[in-house]
């Protein structure tokens, strides 16, 4: 069972999440070129050309229309596109969702951007949407992503072996994490303290 979530703008600490749209094509191309992110086998970053980025956005919007996704463009205070993220696997029967398809231009990685985005997305999921559980999944090969998720305080649930395929067709083990609603208040305090501390 799925319920279409209403697109919304979320912002804090100079980071803005706005509904992903075809107007973001050029910005996403520019962002993906910062660090040649599309060449990474284990990321969801589209190739840096108009056709592939348009197809990436259209697929995300199709998921939004079906009620299984809510995609965002990530921008800074000046309006520069930093990357993209989304809610996906939205299931209103529990209710649960996952946060993923997340990537940022290389120049803002390991900055406050990811922490801010996760704080905004988790806060909206638990406090506005009433989610019971939020999941985060990543490739076994993406050690940086695993470390970032673990720094958030998510619980490592396990590994789904040979679960999907990477861009090159190789098999991917999916490392699964979760945060439940009763854990959110304490985790929120930690994230807020980290962001205040800079």
PDB file of C-alpha atoms in Angstrom:
ATOM      1  CA  UNK A   1       0.000   0.000   0.000  1.00  0.00           C
ATOM      2  CA  UNK A   2       1.409   3.375  -0.960  1.00  0.00           C
ATOM      3  CA  UNK A   3       0.342   6.936  -0.305  1.00  0.00           C
ATOM      4  CA  UNK A   4       1.631   9.767  -2.468  1.00  0.00           C
ATOM      5  CA  UNK A   5       3.638  12.117  -0.267  1.00  0.00           C
ATOM      6  CA  UNK A   6       3.260  15.826  -0.913  1.00  0.00           C
ATOM      7  CA  UNK A   7       6.374  17.484  -2.370  1.00  0.00           C
ATOM      8  CA  UNK A   8       7.848  19.911   0.134  1.00  0.00           C
ATOM      9  CA  UNK A   9      10.806  22.262   0.581  1.00  0.00           C
ATOM     10  CA  UNK A  10      13.018  21.546   3.602  1.00  0.00           C
ATOM     11  CA  UNK A  11      15.878  23.840   4.599  1.00  0.00           C
ATOM     12  CA  UNK A  12      18.370  24.474   7.388  1.00  0.00           C
ATOM     13  CA  UNK A  13      22.020  25.478   7.862  1.00  0.00           C
ATOM     14  CA  UNK A  14      22.338  26.868   4.335  1.00  0.00           C
ATOM     15  CA  UNK A  15      21.070  23.665   2.701  1.00  0.00           C
ATOM     16  CA  UNK A  16      17.807  23.506   0.777  1.00  0.00           C
ATOM     17  CA  UNK A  17      15.965  20.371  -0.327  1.00  0.00           C
ATOM     18  CA  UNK A  18      13.432  21.145  -3.013  1.00  0.00           C
ATOM     19  CA  UNK A  19      11.268  18.867  -5.170  1.00  0.00           C
ATOM     20  CA  UNK A  20      13.340  17.377  -7.984  1.00  0.00           C
ATOM     21  CA  UNK A  21      12.285  18.681 -11.402  1.00  0.00           C
ATOM     22  CA  UNK A  22      13.490  18.755 -14.989  1.00  0.00           C
ATOM     23  CA  UNK A  23      14.647  22.318 -14.294  1.00  0.00           C
ATOM     24  CA  UNK A  24      17.512  20.738 -12.313  1.00  0.00           C
ATOM     25  CA  UNK A  25      19.076  18.981 -15.344  1.00  0.00           C
ATOM     26  CA  UNK A  26      21.934  21.464 -15.849  1.00  0.00           C
ATOM     27  CA  UNK A  27      22.631  21.743 -12.135  1.00  0.00           C
ATOM     28  CA  UNK A  28      22.834  17.974 -11.692  1.00  0.00           C
ATOM     29  CA  UNK A  29      25.164  17.674 -14.683  1.00  0.00           C
ATOM     30  CA  UNK A  30      27.457  20.273 -13.122  1.00  0.00           C
ATOM     31  CA  UNK A  31      27.301  18.543  -9.733  1.00  0.00           C
ATOM     32  CA  UNK A  32      28.107  15.118 -11.138  1.00  0.00           C
ATOM     33  CA  UNK A  33      31.159  16.521 -12.945  1.00  0.00           C
ATOM     34  CA  UNK A  34      32.570  17.699  -9.602  1.00  0.00           C
ATOM     35  CA  UNK A  35      34.546  14.587  -8.781  1.00  0.00           C
ATOM     36  CA  UNK A  36      33.509  12.493 -11.811  1.00  0.00           C
ATOM     37  CA  UNK A  37      30.874  10.864  -9.599  1.00  0.00           C
ATOM     38  CA  UNK A  38      29.095   9.066 -12.429  1.00  0.00           C
ATOM     39  CA  UNK A  39      32.175   6.883 -12.957  1.00  0.00           C
ATOM     40  CA  UNK A  40      31.745   5.311  -9.504  1.00  0.00           C
ATOM     41  CA  UNK A  41      30.255   1.853 -10.017  1.00  0.00           C
ATOM     42  CA  UNK A  42      28.298   1.764  -6.751  1.00  0.00           C
ATOM     43  CA  UNK A  43      26.522   5.130  -6.912  1.00  0.00           C
ATOM     44  CA  UNK A  44      23.193   6.153  -8.450  1.00  0.00           C
ATOM     45  CA  UNK A  45      24.746   9.225 -10.095  1.00  0.00           C
ATOM     46  CA  UNK A  46      23.664   9.580 -13.731  1.00  0.00           C
ATOM     47  CA  UNK A  47      26.177  10.137 -16.514  1.00  0.00           C
ATOM     48  CA  UNK A  48      26.895  13.847 -16.962  1.00  0.00           C
ATOM     49  CA  UNK A  49      24.894  14.473 -20.119  1.00  0.00           C
ATOM     50  CA  UNK A  50      21.406  15.905 -20.686  1.00  0.00           C
ATOM     51  CA  UNK A  51      19.784  12.670 -21.891  1.00  0.00           C
ATOM     52  CA  UNK A  52      20.923  10.547 -18.950  1.00  0.00           C
ATOM     53  CA  UNK A  53      20.170  13.196 -16.324  1.00  0.00           C
ATOM     54  CA  UNK A  54      16.740  13.837 -17.837  1.00  0.00           C
ATOM     55  CA  UNK A  55      16.022  10.079 -17.766  1.00  0.00           C
ATOM     56  CA  UNK A  56      17.225   9.939 -14.138  1.00  0.00           C
ATOM     57  CA  UNK A  57      14.833  12.738 -13.139  1.00  0.00           C
ATOM     58  CA  UNK A  58      11.950  11.297 -15.158  1.00  0.00           C
ATOM     59  CA  UNK A  59      12.389   7.897 -13.459  1.00  0.00           C
ATOM     60  CA  UNK A  60      12.373   9.583 -10.045  1.00  0.00           C
ATOM     61  CA  UNK A  61       9.238  11.536 -10.942  1.00  0.00           C
ATOM     62  CA  UNK A  62       7.561   8.344 -12.169  1.00  0.00           C
ATOM     63  CA  UNK A  63       8.291   6.843  -8.751  1.00  0.00           C
ATOM     64  CA  UNK A  64       6.808   9.948  -7.155  1.00  0.00           C
ATOM     65  CA  UNK A  65       3.673   9.635  -9.290  1.00  0.00           C
ATOM     66  CA  UNK A  66       3.365   5.955  -8.274  1.00  0.00           C
ATOM     67  CA  UNK A  67       3.633   6.927  -4.613  1.00  0.00           C
ATOM     68  CA  UNK A  68       6.845   4.984  -3.972  1.00  0.00           C
ATOM     69  CA  UNK A  69       9.301   7.888  -4.057  1.00  0.00           C
ATOM     70  CA  UNK A  70       9.678  11.550  -3.138  1.00  0.00           C
ATOM     71  CA  UNK A  71      12.848  12.918  -4.807  1.00  0.00           C
ATOM     72  CA  UNK A  72      14.713  16.107  -3.941  1.00  0.00           C
ATOM     73  CA  UNK A  73      17.424  18.286  -5.430  1.00  0.00           C
ATOM     74  CA  UNK A  74      19.952  19.469  -2.852  1.00  0.00           C
ATOM     75  CA  UNK A  75      21.004  23.129  -3.176  1.00  0.00           C
ATOM     76  CA  UNK A  76      23.122  25.563  -1.218  1.00  0.00           C
ATOM     77  CA  UNK A  77      22.006  29.016  -0.069  1.00  0.00           C
ATOM     78  CA  UNK A  78      23.137  30.561  -3.367  1.00  0.00           C
ATOM     79  CA  UNK A  79      21.024  28.123  -5.393  1.00  0.00           C
ATOM     80  CA  UNK A  80      23.872  25.926  -6.658  1.00  0.00           C
ATOM     81  CA  UNK A  81      22.802  22.299  -7.075  1.00  0.00           C
ATOM     82  CA  UNK A  82      24.881  20.103  -4.774  1.00  0.00           C
ATOM     83  CA  UNK A  83      23.321  16.744  -5.598  1.00  0.00           C
ATOM     84  CA  UNK A  84      20.180  14.731  -5.037  1.00  0.00           C
ATOM     85  CA  UNK A  85      18.461  12.479  -2.494  1.00  0.00           C
ATOM     86  CA  UNK A  86      15.043  10.929  -2.046  1.00  0.00           C
ATOM     87  CA  UNK A  87      12.574   8.967  -0.011  1.00  0.00           C
ATOM     88  CA  UNK A  88      11.815   5.611  -1.642  1.00  0.00           C
ATOM     89  CA  UNK A  89      10.107   2.296  -0.836  1.00  0.00           C
ATOM     90  CA  UNK A  90       7.347   4.334   0.801  1.00  0.00           C
ATOM     91  CA  UNK A  91       4.867   1.990   2.486  1.00  0.00           C
ATOM     92  CA  UNK A  92       1.998   3.658   4.301  1.00  0.00           C
ATOM     93  CA  UNK A  93       0.688   0.363   5.715  1.00  0.00           C
ATOM     94  CA  UNK A  94       3.357   0.252   8.434  1.00  0.00           C
ATOM     95  CA  UNK A  95       4.319   3.142   7.749  1.00  0.00           C
ATOM     96  CA  UNK A  96       7.957   3.026   6.633  1.00  0.00           C
ATOM     97  CA  UNK A  97      10.233   4.490   3.998  1.00  0.00           C
ATOM     98  CA  UNK A  98      13.874   4.450   2.974  1.00  0.00           C
ATOM     99  CA  UNK A  99      16.268   7.346   2.378  1.00  0.00           C
ATOM    100  CA  UNK A 100      18.723   6.886  -0.446  1.00  0.00           C
ATOM    101  CA  UNK A 101      19.785   7.594  -4.024  1.00  0.00           C
ATOM    102  CA  UNK A 102      21.909  10.185  -2.233  1.00  0.00           C
ATOM    103  CA  UNK A 103      24.914  11.823  -3.831  1.00  0.00           C
ATOM    104  CA  UNK A 104      26.691  15.169  -3.592  1.00  0.00           C
ATOM    105  CA  UNK A 105      29.301  16.986  -5.622  1.00  0.00           C
ATOM    106  CA  UNK A 106      32.769  16.036  -4.363  1.00  0.00           C
ATOM    107  CA  UNK A 107      33.525  19.542  -3.068  1.00  0.00           C
ATOM    108  CA  UNK A 108      30.826  19.300  -0.351  1.00  0.00           C
ATOM    109  CA  UNK A 109      31.363  15.708   0.692  1.00  0.00           C
ATOM    110  CA  UNK A 110      32.514  15.335   4.304  1.00  0.00           C
ATOM    111  CA  UNK A 111      30.951  18.706   5.099  1.00  0.00           C
ATOM    112  CA  UNK A 112      27.782  19.557   7.020  1.00  0.00           C
ATOM    113  CA  UNK A 113      25.668  18.994   3.904  1.00  0.00           C
ATOM    114  CA  UNK A 114      24.952  15.283   4.387  1.00  0.00           C
ATOM    115  CA  UNK A 115      24.309  15.678   8.120  1.00  0.00           C
ATOM    116  CA  UNK A 116      21.900  18.536   7.412  1.00  0.00           C
ATOM    117  CA  UNK A 117      20.076  16.611   4.694  1.00  0.00           C
ATOM    118  CA  UNK A 118      19.663  13.567   6.905  1.00  0.00           C
ATOM    119  CA  UNK A 119      18.498  15.738   9.810  1.00  0.00           C
ATOM    120  CA  UNK A 120      15.870  17.351   7.565  1.00  0.00           C
ATOM    121  CA  UNK A 121      14.720  14.104   5.967  1.00  0.00           C
ATOM    122  CA  UNK A 122      14.614  12.110   9.192  1.00  0.00           C
ATOM    123  CA  UNK A 123      12.845  14.905  11.043  1.00  0.00           C
ATOM    124  CA  UNK A 124      10.202  15.209   8.333  1.00  0.00           C
ATOM    125  CA  UNK A 125       9.776  11.425   8.128  1.00  0.00           C
ATOM    126  CA  UNK A 126       9.273  10.872  11.851  1.00  0.00           C
ATOM    127  CA  UNK A 127       7.708  14.150  12.956  1.00  0.00           C
ATOM    128  CA  UNK A 128       5.521  15.166   9.996  1.00  0.00           C
ATOM    129  CA  UNK A 129       4.830  11.880   8.217  1.00  0.00           C
ATOM    130  CA  UNK A 130       4.614   9.656  11.295  1.00  0.00           C
ATOM    131  CA  UNK A 131       6.970   6.969  10.026  1.00  0.00           C
ATOM    132  CA  UNK A 132       7.714   4.088  12.372  1.00  0.00           C
ATOM    133  CA  UNK A 133      10.963   3.071  10.694  1.00  0.00           C
ATOM    134  CA  UNK A 134      13.363   4.700   8.239  1.00  0.00           C
ATOM    135  CA  UNK A 135      15.762   2.470   6.314  1.00  0.00           C
ATOM    136  CA  UNK A 136      19.103   3.286   4.701  1.00  0.00           C
ATOM    137  CA  UNK A 137      20.730   0.862   2.272  1.00  0.00           C
ATOM    138  CA  UNK A 138      24.102   0.958   0.552  1.00  0.00           C
ATOM    139  CA  UNK A 139      26.488  -1.196  -1.455  1.00  0.00           C
ATOM    140  CA  UNK A 140      29.045  -3.350   0.335  1.00  0.00           C
ATOM    141  CA  UNK A 141      31.621  -1.583  -1.852  1.00  0.00           C
ATOM    142  CA  UNK A 142      30.627   1.914  -0.701  1.00  0.00           C
ATOM    143  CA  UNK A 143      32.619   2.104   2.515  1.00  0.00           C
ATOM    144  CA  UNK A 144      32.294   5.890   2.733  1.00  0.00           C
ATOM    145  CA  UNK A 145      28.510   5.629   2.659  1.00  0.00           C
ATOM    146  CA  UNK A 146      28.525   2.926   5.323  1.00  0.00           C
ATOM    147  CA  UNK A 147      30.696   5.089   7.581  1.00  0.00           C
ATOM    148  CA  UNK A 148      28.405   8.104   7.079  1.00  0.00           C
ATOM    149  CA  UNK A 149      25.292   6.073   7.923  1.00  0.00           C
ATOM    150  CA  UNK A 150      26.936   4.654  11.021  1.00  0.00           C
ATOM    151  CA  UNK A 151      27.945   8.170  12.140  1.00  0.00           C
ATOM    152  CA  UNK A 152      24.260   9.089  11.999  1.00  0.00           C
ATOM    153  CA  UNK A 153      23.586   6.456  14.638  1.00  0.00           C
ATOM    154  CA  UNK A 154      21.600   4.052  12.457  1.00  0.00           C
ATOM    155  CA  UNK A 155      21.383   0.403  13.513  1.00  0.00           C
ATOM    156  CA  UNK A 156      23.080  -2.087  11.187  1.00  0.00           C
ATOM    157  CA  UNK A 157      20.464  -4.751  10.521  1.00  0.00           C
ATOM    158  CA  UNK A 158      22.475  -7.021   8.258  1.00  0.00           C
ATOM    159  CA  UNK A 159      23.523  -7.721   4.687  1.00  0.00           C
ATOM    160  CA  UNK A 160      21.408  -8.938   1.794  1.00  0.00           C
ATOM    161  CA  UNK A 161      23.842 -11.010  -0.240  1.00  0.00           C
ATOM    162  CA  UNK A 162      23.855 -10.759  -4.048  1.00  0.00           C
ATOM    163  CA  UNK A 163      20.839  -8.485  -3.728  1.00  0.00           C
ATOM    164  CA  UNK A 164      21.242  -6.183  -6.740  1.00  0.00           C
ATOM    165  CA  UNK A 165      23.659  -5.337  -9.520  1.00  0.00           C
ATOM    166  CA  UNK A 166      26.093  -2.456  -9.805  1.00  0.00           C
ATOM    167  CA  UNK A 167      26.257  -0.342 -12.961  1.00  0.00           C
ATOM    168  CA  UNK A 168      28.815  -2.697 -14.494  1.00  0.00           C
ATOM    169  CA  UNK A 169      26.620  -5.739 -13.856  1.00  0.00           C
ATOM    170  CA  UNK A 170      28.619  -7.084 -10.908  1.00  0.00           C
ATOM    171  CA  UNK A 171      26.615  -8.423  -7.992  1.00  0.00           C
ATOM    172  CA  UNK A 172      26.027  -6.127  -5.045  1.00  0.00           C
ATOM    173  CA  UNK A 173      25.572  -7.104  -1.435  1.00  0.00           C
ATOM    174  CA  UNK A 174      23.257  -4.531   0.174  1.00  0.00           C
ATOM    175  CA  UNK A 175      24.188  -3.353   3.671  1.00  0.00           C
ATOM    176  CA  UNK A 176      20.959  -2.530   5.526  1.00  0.00           C
ATOM    177  CA  UNK A 177      20.497  -0.003   8.337  1.00  0.00           C
ATOM    178  CA  UNK A 178      17.452   1.313  10.156  1.00  0.00           C
ATOM    179  CA  UNK A 179      16.285   3.948  12.622  1.00  0.00           C
ATOM    180  CA  UNK A 180      13.017   3.420  14.502  1.00  0.00           C
ATOM    181  CA  UNK A 181      10.738   6.108  15.840  1.00  0.00           C
ATOM    182  CA  UNK A 182      11.643   5.531  19.507  1.00  0.00           C
ATOM    183  CA  UNK A 183      15.329   6.082  18.670  1.00  0.00           C
ATOM    184  CA  UNK A 184      14.729   9.328  16.823  1.00  0.00           C
ATOM    185  CA  UNK A 185      14.554  11.796  19.762  1.00  0.00           C
ATOM    186  CA  UNK A 186      18.021  10.881  21.038  1.00  0.00           C
ATOM    187  CA  UNK A 187      19.487  10.687  17.550  1.00  0.00           C
ATOM    188  CA  UNK A 188      17.960  14.095  16.746  1.00  0.00           C
ATOM    189  CA  UNK A 189      19.710  15.635  19.760  1.00  0.00           C
ATOM    190  CA  UNK A 190      23.037  14.237  18.588  1.00  0.00           C
ATOM    191  CA  UNK A 191      22.576  15.501  15.029  1.00  0.00           C
ATOM    192  CA  UNK A 192      21.481  18.942  16.234  1.00  0.00           C
ATOM    193  CA  UNK A 193      24.488  19.178  18.555  1.00  0.00           C
ATOM    194  CA  UNK A 194      26.833  18.176  15.736  1.00  0.00           C
ATOM    195  CA  UNK A 195      25.384  20.798  13.403  1.00  0.00           C
ATOM    196  CA  UNK A 196      25.573  23.548  16.059  1.00  0.00           C
ATOM    197  CA  UNK A 197      29.174  22.606  16.759  1.00  0.00           C
ATOM    198  CA  UNK A 198      29.941  22.926  13.066  1.00  0.00           C
TER     199      UNK A 198
END
